[in-house]
Short mmCIF file of C-alpha atoms in Angstrom, two decimals:
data_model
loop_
_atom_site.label_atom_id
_atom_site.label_comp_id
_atom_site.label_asym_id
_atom_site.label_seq_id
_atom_site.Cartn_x
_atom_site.Cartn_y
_atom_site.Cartn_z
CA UNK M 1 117.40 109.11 48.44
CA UNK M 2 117.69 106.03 45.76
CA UNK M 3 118.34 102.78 46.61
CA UNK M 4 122.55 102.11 46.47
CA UNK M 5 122.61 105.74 46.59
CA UNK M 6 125.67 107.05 48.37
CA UNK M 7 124.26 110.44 48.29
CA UNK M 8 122.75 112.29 50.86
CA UNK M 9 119.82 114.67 50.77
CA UNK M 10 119.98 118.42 50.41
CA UNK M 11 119.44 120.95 53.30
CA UNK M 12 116.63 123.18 52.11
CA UNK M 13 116.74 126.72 53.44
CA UNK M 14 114.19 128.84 55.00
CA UNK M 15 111.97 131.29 53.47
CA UNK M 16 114.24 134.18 55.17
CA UNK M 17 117.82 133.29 55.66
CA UNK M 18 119.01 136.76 57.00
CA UNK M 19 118.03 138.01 60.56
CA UNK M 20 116.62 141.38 60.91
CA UNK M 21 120.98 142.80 61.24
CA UNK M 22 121.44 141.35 57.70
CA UNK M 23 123.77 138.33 59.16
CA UNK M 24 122.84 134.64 58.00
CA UNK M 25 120.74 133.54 60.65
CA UNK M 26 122.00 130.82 62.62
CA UNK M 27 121.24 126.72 64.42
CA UNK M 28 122.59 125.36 67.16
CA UNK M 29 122.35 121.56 67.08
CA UNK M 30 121.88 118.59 70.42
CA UNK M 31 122.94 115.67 69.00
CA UNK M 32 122.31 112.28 71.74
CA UNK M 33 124.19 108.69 71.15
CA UNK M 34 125.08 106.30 73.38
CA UNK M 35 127.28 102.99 73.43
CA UNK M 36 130.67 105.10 73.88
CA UNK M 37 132.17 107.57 76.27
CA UNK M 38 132.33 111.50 76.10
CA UNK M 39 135.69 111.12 76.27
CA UNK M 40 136.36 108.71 73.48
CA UNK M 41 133.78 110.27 71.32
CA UNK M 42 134.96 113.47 71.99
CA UNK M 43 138.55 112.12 70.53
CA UNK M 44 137.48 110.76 67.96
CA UNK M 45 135.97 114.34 66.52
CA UNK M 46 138.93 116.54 67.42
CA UNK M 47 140.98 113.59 64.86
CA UNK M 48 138.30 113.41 62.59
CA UNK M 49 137.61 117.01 62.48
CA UNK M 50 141.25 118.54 63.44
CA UNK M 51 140.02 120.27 66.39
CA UNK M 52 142.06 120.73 69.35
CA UNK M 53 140.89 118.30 72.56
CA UNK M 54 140.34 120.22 75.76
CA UNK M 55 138.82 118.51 79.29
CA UNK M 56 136.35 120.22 80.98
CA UNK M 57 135.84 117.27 83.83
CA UNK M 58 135.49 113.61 83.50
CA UNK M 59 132.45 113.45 81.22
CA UNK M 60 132.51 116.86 79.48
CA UNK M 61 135.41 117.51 76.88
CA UNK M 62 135.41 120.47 74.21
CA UNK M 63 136.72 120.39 70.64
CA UNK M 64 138.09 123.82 69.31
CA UNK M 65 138.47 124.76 66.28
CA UNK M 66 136.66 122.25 63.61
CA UNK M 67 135.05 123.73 60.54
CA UNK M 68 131.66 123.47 62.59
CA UNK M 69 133.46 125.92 65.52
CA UNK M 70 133.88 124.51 69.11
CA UNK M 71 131.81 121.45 69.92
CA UNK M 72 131.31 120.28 73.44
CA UNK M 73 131.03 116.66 73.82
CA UNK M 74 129.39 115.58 77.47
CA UNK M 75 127.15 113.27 79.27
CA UNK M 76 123.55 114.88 79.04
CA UNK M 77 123.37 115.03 83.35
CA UNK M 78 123.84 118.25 84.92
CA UNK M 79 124.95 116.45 88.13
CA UNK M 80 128.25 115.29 86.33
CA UNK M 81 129.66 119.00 85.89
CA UNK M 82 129.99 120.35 89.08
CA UNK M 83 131.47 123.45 88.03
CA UNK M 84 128.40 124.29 86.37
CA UNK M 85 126.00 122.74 88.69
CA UNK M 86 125.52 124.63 92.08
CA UNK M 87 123.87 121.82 93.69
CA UNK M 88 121.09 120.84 95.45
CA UNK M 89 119.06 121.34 98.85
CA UNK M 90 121.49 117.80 99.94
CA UNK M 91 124.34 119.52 98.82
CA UNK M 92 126.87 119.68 95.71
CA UNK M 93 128.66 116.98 94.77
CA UNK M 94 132.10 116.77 94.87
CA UNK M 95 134.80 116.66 91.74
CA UNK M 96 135.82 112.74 92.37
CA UNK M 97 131.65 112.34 92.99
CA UNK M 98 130.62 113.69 90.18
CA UNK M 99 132.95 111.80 88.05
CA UNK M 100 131.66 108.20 89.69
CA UNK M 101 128.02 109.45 89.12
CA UNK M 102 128.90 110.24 85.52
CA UNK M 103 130.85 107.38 84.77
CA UNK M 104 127.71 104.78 86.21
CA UNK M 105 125.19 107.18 84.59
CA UNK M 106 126.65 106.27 81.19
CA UNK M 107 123.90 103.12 81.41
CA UNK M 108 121.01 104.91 80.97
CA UNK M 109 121.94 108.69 79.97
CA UNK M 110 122.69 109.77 76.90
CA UNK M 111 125.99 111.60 75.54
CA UNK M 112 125.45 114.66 73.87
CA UNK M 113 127.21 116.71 70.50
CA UNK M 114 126.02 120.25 71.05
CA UNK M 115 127.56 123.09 68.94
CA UNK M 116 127.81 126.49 68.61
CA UNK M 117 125.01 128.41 66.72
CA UNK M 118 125.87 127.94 62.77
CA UNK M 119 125.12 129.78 59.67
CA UNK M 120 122.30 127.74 58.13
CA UNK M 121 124.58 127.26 55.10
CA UNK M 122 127.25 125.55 57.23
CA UNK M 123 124.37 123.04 58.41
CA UNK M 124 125.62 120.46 56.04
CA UNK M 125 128.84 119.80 57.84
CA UNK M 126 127.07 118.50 61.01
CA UNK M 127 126.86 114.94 58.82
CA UNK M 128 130.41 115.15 58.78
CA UNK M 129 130.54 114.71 62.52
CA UNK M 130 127.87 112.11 62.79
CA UNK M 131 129.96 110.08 60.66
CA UNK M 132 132.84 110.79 62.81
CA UNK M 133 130.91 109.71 65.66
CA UNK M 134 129.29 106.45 63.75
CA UNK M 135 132.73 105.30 63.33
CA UNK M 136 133.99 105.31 66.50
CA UNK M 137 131.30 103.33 67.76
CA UNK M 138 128.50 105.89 68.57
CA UNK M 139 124.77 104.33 68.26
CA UNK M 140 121.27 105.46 68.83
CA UNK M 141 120.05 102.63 71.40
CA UNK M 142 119.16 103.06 74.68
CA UNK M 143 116.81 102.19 77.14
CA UNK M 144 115.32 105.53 76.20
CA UNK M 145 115.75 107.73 72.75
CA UNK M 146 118.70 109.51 72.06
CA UNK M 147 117.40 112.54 70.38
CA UNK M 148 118.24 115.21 67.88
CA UNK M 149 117.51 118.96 68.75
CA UNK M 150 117.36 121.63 66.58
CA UNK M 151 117.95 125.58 67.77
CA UNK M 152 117.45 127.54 65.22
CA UNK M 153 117.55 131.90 65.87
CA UNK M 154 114.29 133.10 64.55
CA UNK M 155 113.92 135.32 61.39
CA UNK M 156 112.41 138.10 63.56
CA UNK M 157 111.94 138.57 67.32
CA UNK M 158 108.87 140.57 66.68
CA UNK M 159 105.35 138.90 68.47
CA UNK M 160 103.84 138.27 64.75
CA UNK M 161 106.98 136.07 63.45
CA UNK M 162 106.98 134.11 66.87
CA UNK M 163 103.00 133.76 66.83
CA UNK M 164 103.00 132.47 62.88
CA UNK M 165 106.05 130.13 64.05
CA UNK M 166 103.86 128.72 66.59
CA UNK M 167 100.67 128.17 64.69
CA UNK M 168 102.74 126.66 61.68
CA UNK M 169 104.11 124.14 64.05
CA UNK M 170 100.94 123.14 65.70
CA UNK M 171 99.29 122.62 62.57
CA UNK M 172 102.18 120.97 61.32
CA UNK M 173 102.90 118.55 64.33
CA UNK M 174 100.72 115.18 63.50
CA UNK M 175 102.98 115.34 60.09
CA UNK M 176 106.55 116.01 61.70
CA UNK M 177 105.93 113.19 64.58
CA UNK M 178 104.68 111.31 61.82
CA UNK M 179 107.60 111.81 59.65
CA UNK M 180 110.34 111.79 62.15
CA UNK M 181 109.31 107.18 62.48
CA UNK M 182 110.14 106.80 65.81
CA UNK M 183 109.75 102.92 65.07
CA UNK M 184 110.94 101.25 68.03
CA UNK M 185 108.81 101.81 71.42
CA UNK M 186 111.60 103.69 73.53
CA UNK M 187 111.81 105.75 70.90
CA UNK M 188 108.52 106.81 70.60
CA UNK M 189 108.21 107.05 74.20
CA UNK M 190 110.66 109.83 73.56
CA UNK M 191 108.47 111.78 71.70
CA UNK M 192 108.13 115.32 73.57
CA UNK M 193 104.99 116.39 74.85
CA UNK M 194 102.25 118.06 72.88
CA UNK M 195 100.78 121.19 73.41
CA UNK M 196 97.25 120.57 75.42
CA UNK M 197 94.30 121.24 72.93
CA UNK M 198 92.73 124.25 74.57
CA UNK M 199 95.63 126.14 73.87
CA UNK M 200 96.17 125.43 70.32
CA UNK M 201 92.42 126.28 69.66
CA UNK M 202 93.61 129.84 71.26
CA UNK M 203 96.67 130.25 69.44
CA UNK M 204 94.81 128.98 66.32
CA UNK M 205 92.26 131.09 66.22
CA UNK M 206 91.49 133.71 63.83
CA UNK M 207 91.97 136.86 66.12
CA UNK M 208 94.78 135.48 68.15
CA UNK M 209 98.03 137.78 67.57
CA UNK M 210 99.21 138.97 70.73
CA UNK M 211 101.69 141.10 71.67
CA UNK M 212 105.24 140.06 73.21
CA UNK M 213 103.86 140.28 76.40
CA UNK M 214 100.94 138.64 76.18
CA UNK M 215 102.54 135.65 74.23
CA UNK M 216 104.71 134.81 76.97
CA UNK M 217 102.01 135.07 79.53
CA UNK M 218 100.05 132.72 77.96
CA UNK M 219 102.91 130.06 76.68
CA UNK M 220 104.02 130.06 80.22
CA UNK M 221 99.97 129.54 81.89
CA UNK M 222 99.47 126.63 79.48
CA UNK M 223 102.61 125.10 79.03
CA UNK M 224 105.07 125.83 82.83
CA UNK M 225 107.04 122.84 80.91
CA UNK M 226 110.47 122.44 78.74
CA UNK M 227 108.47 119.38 77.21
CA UNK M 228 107.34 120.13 74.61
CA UNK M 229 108.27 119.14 70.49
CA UNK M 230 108.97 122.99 70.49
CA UNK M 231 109.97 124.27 73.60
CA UNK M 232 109.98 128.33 73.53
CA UNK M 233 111.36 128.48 77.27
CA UNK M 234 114.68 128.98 76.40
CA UNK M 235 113.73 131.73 74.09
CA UNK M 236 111.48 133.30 76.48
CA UNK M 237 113.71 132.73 79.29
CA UNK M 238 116.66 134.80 77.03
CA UNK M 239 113.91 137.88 77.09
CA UNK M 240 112.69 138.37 80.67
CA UNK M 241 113.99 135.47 83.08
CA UNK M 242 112.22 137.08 85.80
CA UNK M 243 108.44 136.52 83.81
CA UNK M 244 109.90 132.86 82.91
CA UNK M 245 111.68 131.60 86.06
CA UNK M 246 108.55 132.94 88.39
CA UNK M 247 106.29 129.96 86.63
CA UNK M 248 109.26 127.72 86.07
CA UNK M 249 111.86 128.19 89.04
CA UNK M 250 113.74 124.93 88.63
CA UNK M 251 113.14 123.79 85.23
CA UNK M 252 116.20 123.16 83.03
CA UNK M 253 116.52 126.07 80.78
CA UNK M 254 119.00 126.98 78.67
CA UNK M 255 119.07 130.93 77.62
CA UNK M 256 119.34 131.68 73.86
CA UNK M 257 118.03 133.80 71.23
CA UNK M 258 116.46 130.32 69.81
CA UNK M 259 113.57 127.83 69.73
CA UNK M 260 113.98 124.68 70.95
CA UNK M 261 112.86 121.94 68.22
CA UNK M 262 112.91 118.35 69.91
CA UNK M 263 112.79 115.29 67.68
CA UNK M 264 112.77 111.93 69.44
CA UNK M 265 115.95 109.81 67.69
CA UNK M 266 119.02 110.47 65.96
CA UNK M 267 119.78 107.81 63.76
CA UNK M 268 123.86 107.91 64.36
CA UNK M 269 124.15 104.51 64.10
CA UNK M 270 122.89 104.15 59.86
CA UNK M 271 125.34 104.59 57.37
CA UNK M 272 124.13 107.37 55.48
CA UNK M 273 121.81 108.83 57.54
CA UNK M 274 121.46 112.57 57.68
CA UNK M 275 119.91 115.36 59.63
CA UNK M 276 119.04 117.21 56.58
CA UNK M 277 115.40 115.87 56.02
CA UNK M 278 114.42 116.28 59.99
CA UNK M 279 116.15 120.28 59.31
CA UNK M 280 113.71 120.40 55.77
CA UNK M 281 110.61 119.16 58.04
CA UNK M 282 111.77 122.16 60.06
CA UNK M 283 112.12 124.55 56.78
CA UNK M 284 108.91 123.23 56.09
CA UNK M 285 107.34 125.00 59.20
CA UNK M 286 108.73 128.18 58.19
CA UNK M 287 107.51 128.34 54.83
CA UNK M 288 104.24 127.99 56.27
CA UNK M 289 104.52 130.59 58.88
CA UNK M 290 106.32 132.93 56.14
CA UNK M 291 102.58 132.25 53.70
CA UNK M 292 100.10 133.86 55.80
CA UNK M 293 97.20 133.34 53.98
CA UNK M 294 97.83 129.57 53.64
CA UNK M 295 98.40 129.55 57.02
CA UNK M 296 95.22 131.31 58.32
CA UNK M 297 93.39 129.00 56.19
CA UNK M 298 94.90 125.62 57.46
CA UNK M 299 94.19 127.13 60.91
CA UNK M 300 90.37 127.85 60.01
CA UNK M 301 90.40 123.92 58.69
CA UNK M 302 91.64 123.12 61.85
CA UNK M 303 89.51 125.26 63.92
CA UNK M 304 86.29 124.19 62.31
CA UNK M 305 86.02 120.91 63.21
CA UNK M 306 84.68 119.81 66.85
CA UNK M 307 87.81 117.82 67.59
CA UNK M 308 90.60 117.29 65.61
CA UNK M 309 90.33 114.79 62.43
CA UNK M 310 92.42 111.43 63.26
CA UNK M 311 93.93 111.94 59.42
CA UNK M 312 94.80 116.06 60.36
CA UNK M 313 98.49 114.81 59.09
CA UNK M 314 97.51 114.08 56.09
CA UNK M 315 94.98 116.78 55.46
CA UNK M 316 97.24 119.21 56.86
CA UNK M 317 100.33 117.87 55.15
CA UNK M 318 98.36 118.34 51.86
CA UNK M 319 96.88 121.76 52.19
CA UNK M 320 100.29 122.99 53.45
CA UNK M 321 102.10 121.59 50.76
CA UNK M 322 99.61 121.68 47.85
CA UNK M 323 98.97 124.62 44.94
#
């Protein structure tokens, strides 16, 4: 973007837009602020947007019927929705509790935008509602970061897209946490998990293309964790809960057809700002995964060395992206 520009950045789409039933495929998007209440940011959308404003409890209100579909606006605590939340071993809060816990929890726990799954060409409008929420006071700071999570449905389901996925974003990863400049120190702190090296090596090397099966098995041995910079739980989790909730029984899941893509801060706060270069880092990933050969061949770079080069996102930002 220039300097004095008013305009925003282009969303770049993915090597395959269409799932395998011909539809556009879609992304759901988690979008964290603080600084201002469910409630009154939830308000200020179904104005901004023309939605329709509908309570679900204290802290959780949804907004039908925007050009973006129904949004749900909410503090990010399970233990504020008790309709949703069964509990505990000390018992289940009750309506009027929940509501106190919620309203004290505001301090230190994020609010949350989450939508519905979009068409990747309706991704655009999401910058509509950060400005919505910018305006009515929404901001990024917190005593921890206020993230942005991408959930977007694969191109295939098949073992071979989800492996090349996987290896793209691994070798890709020192370049998107270096990209995403989580400047400030809480913010970095809320950079997800990596993977642990001995299983990137596996899923890196040349012979490693499992089946279904045998994907899971081995996600779930090396990482029984939702954090991670790309969680594949809730994926997983929406093909055989059984396989998933044996290694992970209390883990917070969610169950979709999607990957989970965590990036540490969402910049609500900037005028301007847009999620449409953290979505291209994304596209970015798929193009990769989508070029086998180029992939193979970053992943043989990779593999080669003893331990990882301290300038991989560089190298691996250049062979990626290079002729």
């Amino acid at each position: 973007m220039q300097k004095g520009s008013d305009k925003r950045p282009d969303f770049a789409f993915p090597p395959i837009c269409e799932s395998a039933t011909g539809k556009v495929r879609t992304v759901g998007v988690e979008l964290e602020f603080g600084a201002i209440s469910a409630r009154r940011a939830a308000a200020s959308l179904a104005m901004g947007l023309r939605g329709q404003l509908i309570e679900e409890d204290a802290h959780a209100w949804i907004v039908e019927g925007t050009a973006l579909g129904d949004l749900m606006v909410e503090i990010d605590t399970r233990y504020a929705h008790p309709q949703r939340h069964v509990g505990t071993r000390w018992g289940r809060l009750s309506k009027s509790g929940s509501a106190r816990l919620g309203t004290m929890a505001q301090y230190f726990v994020p609010r949350e935008l989450v939508t519905q799954p979009l068409p990747i060409d309706h991704l655009a409008l999401i910058d509509s509602a950060v400005d919505v929420l910018r305006l009515s006071g929404a901001r990024e700071a917190g005593p921890t970061a206020y993230g942005l999570h991408f959930n977007p449905e694969p191109p295939r389901f098949d073992a071979a897209t989800l492996t090349a996925l996987l290896k793209a974003f691994m070798l890709l990863n020192d370049w998107l946490r270096r990209e995403s400049q989580p400047r400030l120190l809480t913010h970095r702190l809320g950079l997800s998990g990596v993977f642990p090296t001995a299983y990137i090596r596996r899923v890196l090397a040349e012979d490693y293309w499992p089946n279904l099966d045998n994907l899971m098995n081995d996600y779930l041995a090396s990482n029984p964790t939702r954090n991670r910079d790309l969680d594949m739980l809730p994926l997983f989790l929406h093909f055989d809960k059984e396989r998933v909730r044996a290694r992970v029984p209390y883990e917070k899941i969610g169950n979709r057809p999607a990957l989970h893509y965590r990036l540490p801060t969402a910049w609500v706060s900037k005028s301007n700002w847009s999620v449409a270069p953290e979505w291209n880092r994304w596209v970015a990933v798929e193009r990769l995964a989508n070029d086998l050969s180029r992939l193979e061949s970053l992943a043989d770079a990779y593999s080669a060395a003893p331990t990882k080069p301290r300038n991989w996102a560089e190298v691996s930002a250049q062979l990626a992206f290079t002729s």
